[in-house]
Amino acid sequence: MFPAAQPGEINLTSMNGERRLRLSEKFMDAPGTAKADCLIAADIANALKALYQAEGNAAMAKRFEGFDWKTEEDAFNDGFRRAGRPGVGPIDSQGGDTGYMATYALLRKAGNNGVQLPIKRVDGDKLIGTEIHYDDGKFDTKDGRATFKPAPWNGLPQTVADQKAKHKYWINGGRANEVWQTAYHDQYNSFVRDRVPMAFIEMNPGDASQLGVSGGDVVEVFNDFGSTYAMAYPLKSIKAGQTFMLFGYIKGVHGDVVTNWVDRNVVPYYKGTWGSIRRVGTVDDYKSTISLKDRRFA
């Protein structure tokens, strides 16, 4: 067992979907001997190097050189900041050949805003990033023009399609702005927890009426792979036969009805499945804290 420290217990650099690099600083000590995963990897490399050296196997020992990291910043400097530098072998990095500009000191000053990669330059103590890629109309292709490639839909995976023959409703799964990711923080936030006491499932009003379901009722969603519970939100904007269920919540787990199909990267078909719905009942305490107004507004 190699106990890894968690965010907040280490200094962590991370990037999000808009290429924004940020430094999240440590604010508490990790328990026991837990440490950052990069330092665990360095420990393993150094242990292997020592074993090969003891055997007199210099060639193998050399493969594990360069892991003299003492801090997370050492690992950041030795990886992200070295990509594209003269004499350095290829390193796959979103920072490209300007990642070396991002130091811990500059990222600390950038705060939560961080910098969008790739970095263009440093003005004083401010990192200047790239808000929009290819805003000059030039692309990384031979002729500098964008290439549009067709991506035909191959249909539902067979396992998912088999559920369609047995169950009436398509259960879309996804996140909601008012719940952070999978509620791993918001499960402790009473403002969010009271607003969303149970994972909601948005339904077509006609479908809800046929099932005897009113807004705020608890329903069971089930198929051949499992069952879960959700709170019904009838909305005119939802098409008949379609639903949208909050993904990964603390009460009502959409993943319990996801099929066992996985793609070539062994990723499950998380975003949708077919299922049946039936009314279970109502919870008056829940209804007293929620609004059934449409979440979409202009």
PDB file of C-alpha atoms in Angstrom, residues 46-194:
ATOM      1  CA  ASN A  46      14.894   5.449  -6.510  1.00  0.00           C
ATOM      2  CA  ALA A  47      14.359   2.072  -4.794  1.00  0.00           C
ATOM      3  CA  LEU A  48      14.620   0.255  -8.140  1.00  0.00           C
ATOM      4  CA  LYS A  49      17.716   2.244  -9.057  1.00  0.00           C
ATOM      5  CA  ALA A  50      19.388   1.245  -5.770  1.00  0.00           C
ATOM      6  CA  LEU A  51      18.528  -2.433  -6.287  1.00  0.00           C
ATOM      7  CA  TYR A  52      19.981  -2.478  -9.798  1.00  0.00           C
ATOM      8  CA  GLN A  53      23.089  -0.651  -8.607  1.00  0.00           C
ATOM      9  CA  ALA A  54      23.547  -3.270  -5.871  1.00  0.00           C
ATOM     10  CA  GLU A  55      23.390  -5.953  -8.580  1.00  0.00           C
ATOM     11  CA  GLY A  56      25.952  -4.089 -10.654  1.00  0.00           C
ATOM     12  CA  ASN A  57      23.412  -3.612 -13.458  1.00  0.00           C
ATOM     13  CA  ALA A  58      24.362  -0.079 -14.505  1.00  0.00           C
ATOM     14  CA  ALA A  59      22.268  -0.120 -17.674  1.00  0.00           C
ATOM     15  CA  MET A  60      19.036  -0.800 -15.796  1.00  0.00           C
ATOM     16  CA  ALA A  61      19.948   1.562 -12.953  1.00  0.00           C
ATOM     17  CA  LYS A  62      20.380   4.369 -15.494  1.00  0.00           C
ATOM     18  CA  ARG A  63      16.748   3.953 -16.604  1.00  0.00           C
ATOM     19  CA  PHE A  64      15.635   5.093 -13.150  1.00  0.00           C
ATOM     20  CA  GLU A  65      17.822   8.174 -12.854  1.00  0.00           C
ATOM     21  CA  GLY A  66      16.443  11.681 -12.486  1.00  0.00           C
ATOM     22  CA  PHE A  67      13.926  11.188  -9.706  1.00  0.00           C
ATOM     23  CA  ASP A  68      15.666  13.223  -7.034  1.00  0.00           C
ATOM     24  CA  TRP A  69      12.457  15.070  -6.218  1.00  0.00           C
ATOM     25  CA  LYS A  70      11.862  16.348  -2.705  1.00  0.00           C
ATOM     26  CA  THR A  71       8.721  18.397  -3.361  1.00  0.00           C
ATOM     27  CA  GLU A  72       5.817  18.559  -5.788  1.00  0.00           C
ATOM     28  CA  GLU A  73       7.430  21.654  -7.273  1.00  0.00           C
ATOM     29  CA  ASP A  74      10.515  19.592  -8.137  1.00  0.00           C
ATOM     30  CA  ALA A  75       8.335  17.200 -10.133  1.00  0.00           C
ATOM     31  CA  PHE A  76       6.562  20.101 -11.865  1.00  0.00           C
ATOM     32  CA  ASN A  77       9.886  21.693 -12.821  1.00  0.00           C
ATOM     33  CA  ASP A  78      11.316  18.399 -14.029  1.00  0.00           C
ATOM     34  CA  GLY A  79       8.319  17.514 -16.186  1.00  0.00           C
ATOM     35  CA  PHE A  80       5.897  20.209 -17.298  1.00  0.00           C
ATOM     36  CA  ARG A  81       8.480  22.990 -17.421  1.00  0.00           C
ATOM     37  CA  ARG A  82      11.080  20.946 -19.357  1.00  0.00           C
ATOM     38  CA  ALA A  83       8.828  20.031 -22.300  1.00  0.00           C
ATOM     39  CA  GLY A  84      10.177  21.448 -25.534  1.00  0.00           C
ATOM     40  CA  ARG A  85      13.396  22.764 -24.009  1.00  0.00           C
ATOM     41  CA  PRO A  86      16.712  22.324 -25.849  1.00  0.00           C
ATOM     42  CA  GLY A  87      18.271  18.917 -25.341  1.00  0.00           C
ATOM     43  CA  VAL A  88      15.191  17.427 -23.644  1.00  0.00           C
ATOM     44  CA  GLY A  89      13.538  14.349 -25.098  1.00  0.00           C
ATOM     45  CA  PRO A  90       9.894  14.435 -26.184  1.00  0.00           C
ATOM     46  CA  ILE A  91       7.407  15.094 -23.360  1.00  0.00           C
ATOM     47  CA  ASP A  92       3.690  15.028 -24.155  1.00  0.00           C
ATOM     48  CA  SER A  93       2.452  18.233 -22.532  1.00  0.00           C
ATOM     49  CA  GLN A  94      -0.410  20.661 -23.086  1.00  0.00           C
ATOM     50  CA  GLY A  95       2.055  23.372 -22.117  1.00  0.00           C
ATOM     51  CA  GLY A  96       3.918  22.874 -25.377  1.00  0.00           C
ATOM     52  CA  ASP A  97       7.284  24.571 -25.691  1.00  0.00           C
ATOM     53  CA  THR A  98       6.326  27.552 -23.511  1.00  0.00           C
ATOM     54  CA  GLY A  99       5.427  25.634 -20.356  1.00  0.00           C
ATOM     55  CA  TYR A 100       8.789  26.584 -18.854  1.00  0.00           C
ATOM     56  CA  MET A 101       7.376  30.101 -18.262  1.00  0.00           C
ATOM     57  CA  ALA A 102       4.974  28.803 -15.593  1.00  0.00           C
ATOM     58  CA  THR A 103       6.737  28.845 -12.242  1.00  0.00           C
ATOM     59  CA  TYR A 104       5.141  28.114  -8.873  1.00  0.00           C
ATOM     60  CA  ALA A 105       5.758  31.752  -7.922  1.00  0.00           C
ATOM     61  CA  LEU A 106       3.903  33.088 -10.969  1.00  0.00           C
ATOM     62  CA  LEU A 107       1.084  30.557 -10.630  1.00  0.00           C
ATOM     63  CA  ARG A 108       0.729  31.549  -6.975  1.00  0.00           C
ATOM     64  CA  LYS A 109       0.267  35.168  -8.048  1.00  0.00           C
ATOM     65  CA  ALA A 110      -2.245  34.105 -10.726  1.00  0.00           C
ATOM     66  CA  GLY A 111      -4.430  32.598  -8.017  1.00  0.00           C
ATOM     67  CA  ASN A 112      -7.650  30.866  -9.034  1.00  0.00           C
ATOM     68  CA  ASN A 113      -7.539  32.462 -12.495  1.00  0.00           C
ATOM     69  CA  GLY A 114      -4.349  30.597 -13.362  1.00  0.00           C
ATOM     70  CA  VAL A 115      -3.331  30.814 -17.006  1.00  0.00           C
ATOM     71  CA  GLN A 116      -4.795  29.329 -20.174  1.00  0.00           C
ATOM     72  CA  LEU A 117      -2.287  27.249 -22.094  1.00  0.00           C
ATOM     73  CA  PRO A 118      -0.225  27.635 -24.139  1.00  0.00           C
ATOM     74  CA  ILE A 119       1.478  30.570 -22.419  1.00  0.00           C
ATOM     75  CA  LYS A 120       2.309  33.442 -24.774  1.00  0.00           C
ATOM     76  CA  ARG A 121       4.574  35.533 -22.562  1.00  0.00           C
ATOM     77  CA  VAL A 122       5.203  36.898 -19.078  1.00  0.00           C
ATOM     78  CA  ASP A 123       4.445  40.568 -18.418  1.00  0.00           C
ATOM     79  CA  GLY A 124       6.207  41.476 -15.201  1.00  0.00           C
ATOM     80  CA  ASP A 125       4.801  38.936 -12.767  1.00  0.00           C
ATOM     81  CA  LYS A 126       1.738  38.081 -14.864  1.00  0.00           C
ATOM     82  CA  LEU A 127       1.394  35.027 -17.083  1.00  0.00           C
ATOM     83  CA  ILE A 128      -0.313  35.849 -20.394  1.00  0.00           C
ATOM     84  CA  GLY A 129      -2.078  32.830 -21.858  1.00  0.00           C
ATOM     85  CA  THR A 130      -4.160  31.868 -24.874  1.00  0.00           C
ATOM     86  CA  GLU A 131      -7.850  32.583 -24.444  1.00  0.00           C
ATOM     87  CA  ILE A 132      -8.862  31.309 -27.879  1.00  0.00           C
ATOM     88  CA  HIS A 133      -6.932  28.802 -29.957  1.00  0.00           C
ATOM     89  CA  TYR A 134      -6.280  29.619 -33.637  1.00  0.00           C
ATOM     90  CA  ASP A 135      -7.842  33.088 -33.438  1.00  0.00           C
ATOM     91  CA  ASP A 136      -5.514  34.064 -36.287  1.00  0.00           C
ATOM     92  CA  GLY A 137      -7.163  31.503 -38.566  1.00  0.00           C
ATOM     93  CA  LYS A 138      -3.989  29.425 -38.862  1.00  0.00           C
ATOM     94  CA  PHE A 139      -4.042  25.763 -37.850  1.00  0.00           C
ATOM     95  CA  ASP A 140      -1.421  23.108 -37.164  1.00  0.00           C
ATOM     96  CA  THR A 141      -1.855  21.421 -40.536  1.00  0.00           C
ATOM     97  CA  LYS A 142       0.334  21.258 -43.638  1.00  0.00           C
ATOM     98  CA  ASP A 143      -1.617  23.969 -45.443  1.00  0.00           C
ATOM     99  CA  GLY A 144      -2.540  25.908 -42.291  1.00  0.00           C
ATOM    100  CA  ARG A 145      -6.249  25.344 -42.853  1.00  0.00           C
ATOM    101  CA  ALA A 146      -8.724  23.575 -40.593  1.00  0.00           C
ATOM    102  CA  THR A 147      -9.701  20.028 -41.497  1.00  0.00           C
ATOM    103  CA  PHE A 148     -13.233  18.816 -40.878  1.00  0.00           C
ATOM    104  CA  LYS A 149     -13.527  15.064 -40.547  1.00  0.00           C
ATOM    105  CA  PRO A 150     -16.847  13.193 -40.638  1.00  0.00           C
ATOM    106  CA  ALA A 151     -17.745  11.273 -37.499  1.00  0.00           C
ATOM    107  CA  PRO A 152     -20.724   9.081 -38.388  1.00  0.00           C
ATOM    108  CA  TRP A 153     -22.822   7.785 -35.525  1.00  0.00           C
ATOM    109  CA  ASN A 154     -22.509   4.009 -35.303  1.00  0.00           C
ATOM    110  CA  GLY A 155     -25.758   3.549 -33.442  1.00  0.00           C
ATOM    111  CA  LEU A 156     -26.323   2.475 -29.868  1.00  0.00           C
ATOM    112  CA  PRO A 157     -24.069  -0.241 -28.478  1.00  0.00           C
ATOM    113  CA  GLN A 158     -25.902  -3.560 -28.748  1.00  0.00           C
ATOM    114  CA  THR A 159     -26.233  -3.957 -24.972  1.00  0.00           C
ATOM    115  CA  VAL A 160     -27.827  -0.515 -24.715  1.00  0.00           C
ATOM    116  CA  ALA A 161     -30.048  -1.149 -27.748  1.00  0.00           C
ATOM    117  CA  ASP A 162     -31.304  -4.359 -26.148  1.00  0.00           C
ATOM    118  CA  GLN A 163     -32.660  -2.304 -23.254  1.00  0.00           C
ATOM    119  CA  LYS A 164     -34.568  -0.110 -25.709  1.00  0.00           C
ATOM    120  CA  ALA A 165     -36.636  -3.129 -26.731  1.00  0.00           C
ATOM    121  CA  LYS A 166     -37.681  -3.695 -23.119  1.00  0.00           C
ATOM    122  CA  HIS A 167     -37.976  -0.225 -21.596  1.00  0.00           C
ATOM    123  CA  LYS A 168     -39.799   2.927 -22.654  1.00  0.00           C
ATOM    124  CA  TYR A 169     -37.691   5.846 -21.468  1.00  0.00           C
ATOM    125  CA  TRP A 170     -34.281   7.112 -22.497  1.00  0.00           C
ATOM    126  CA  ILE A 171     -32.465   8.116 -19.312  1.00  0.00           C
ATOM    127  CA  ASN A 172     -29.966  10.832 -20.155  1.00  0.00           C
ATOM    128  CA  GLY A 173     -27.426  11.397 -17.385  1.00  0.00           C
ATOM    129  CA  GLY A 174     -25.481  14.560 -16.698  1.00  0.00           C
ATOM    130  CA  ARG A 175     -24.494  17.305 -14.300  1.00  0.00           C
ATOM    131  CA  ALA A 176     -26.266  20.485 -13.198  1.00  0.00           C
ATOM    132  CA  ASN A 177     -24.702  23.891 -12.618  1.00  0.00           C
ATOM    133  CA  GLU A 178     -26.084  24.185  -9.097  1.00  0.00           C
ATOM    134  CA  VAL A 179     -24.416  20.951  -7.982  1.00  0.00           C
ATOM    135  CA  TRP A 180     -20.614  20.830  -8.068  1.00  0.00           C
ATOM    136  CA  GLN A 181     -19.480  17.869 -10.161  1.00  0.00           C
ATOM    137  CA  THR A 182     -20.668  14.747  -8.299  1.00  0.00           C
ATOM    138  CA  ALA A 183     -21.562  16.572  -5.061  1.00  0.00           C
ATOM    139  CA  TYR A 184     -18.428  15.377  -3.323  1.00  0.00           C
ATOM    140  CA  HIS A 185     -18.229  18.852  -1.781  1.00  0.00           C
ATOM    141  CA  ASP A 186     -21.895  19.801  -1.879  1.00  0.00           C
ATOM    142  CA  GLN A 187     -23.005  16.776   0.120  1.00  0.00           C
ATOM    143  CA  TYR A 188     -21.806  18.842   3.100  1.00  0.00           C
ATOM    144  CA  ASN A 189     -23.414  22.058   1.842  1.00  0.00           C
ATOM    145  CA  SER A 190     -26.921  22.400   3.287  1.00  0.00           C
ATOM    146  CA  PHE A 191     -27.861  25.120   0.792  1.00  0.00           C
ATOM    147  CA  VAL A 192     -27.363  22.726  -2.133  1.00  0.00           C
ATOM    148  CA  ARG A 193     -28.507  19.604  -0.283  1.00  0.00           C
ATOM    149  CA  ASP A 194     -31.827  21.226   0.696  1.00  0.00           C
TER     150      ASP A 194
END
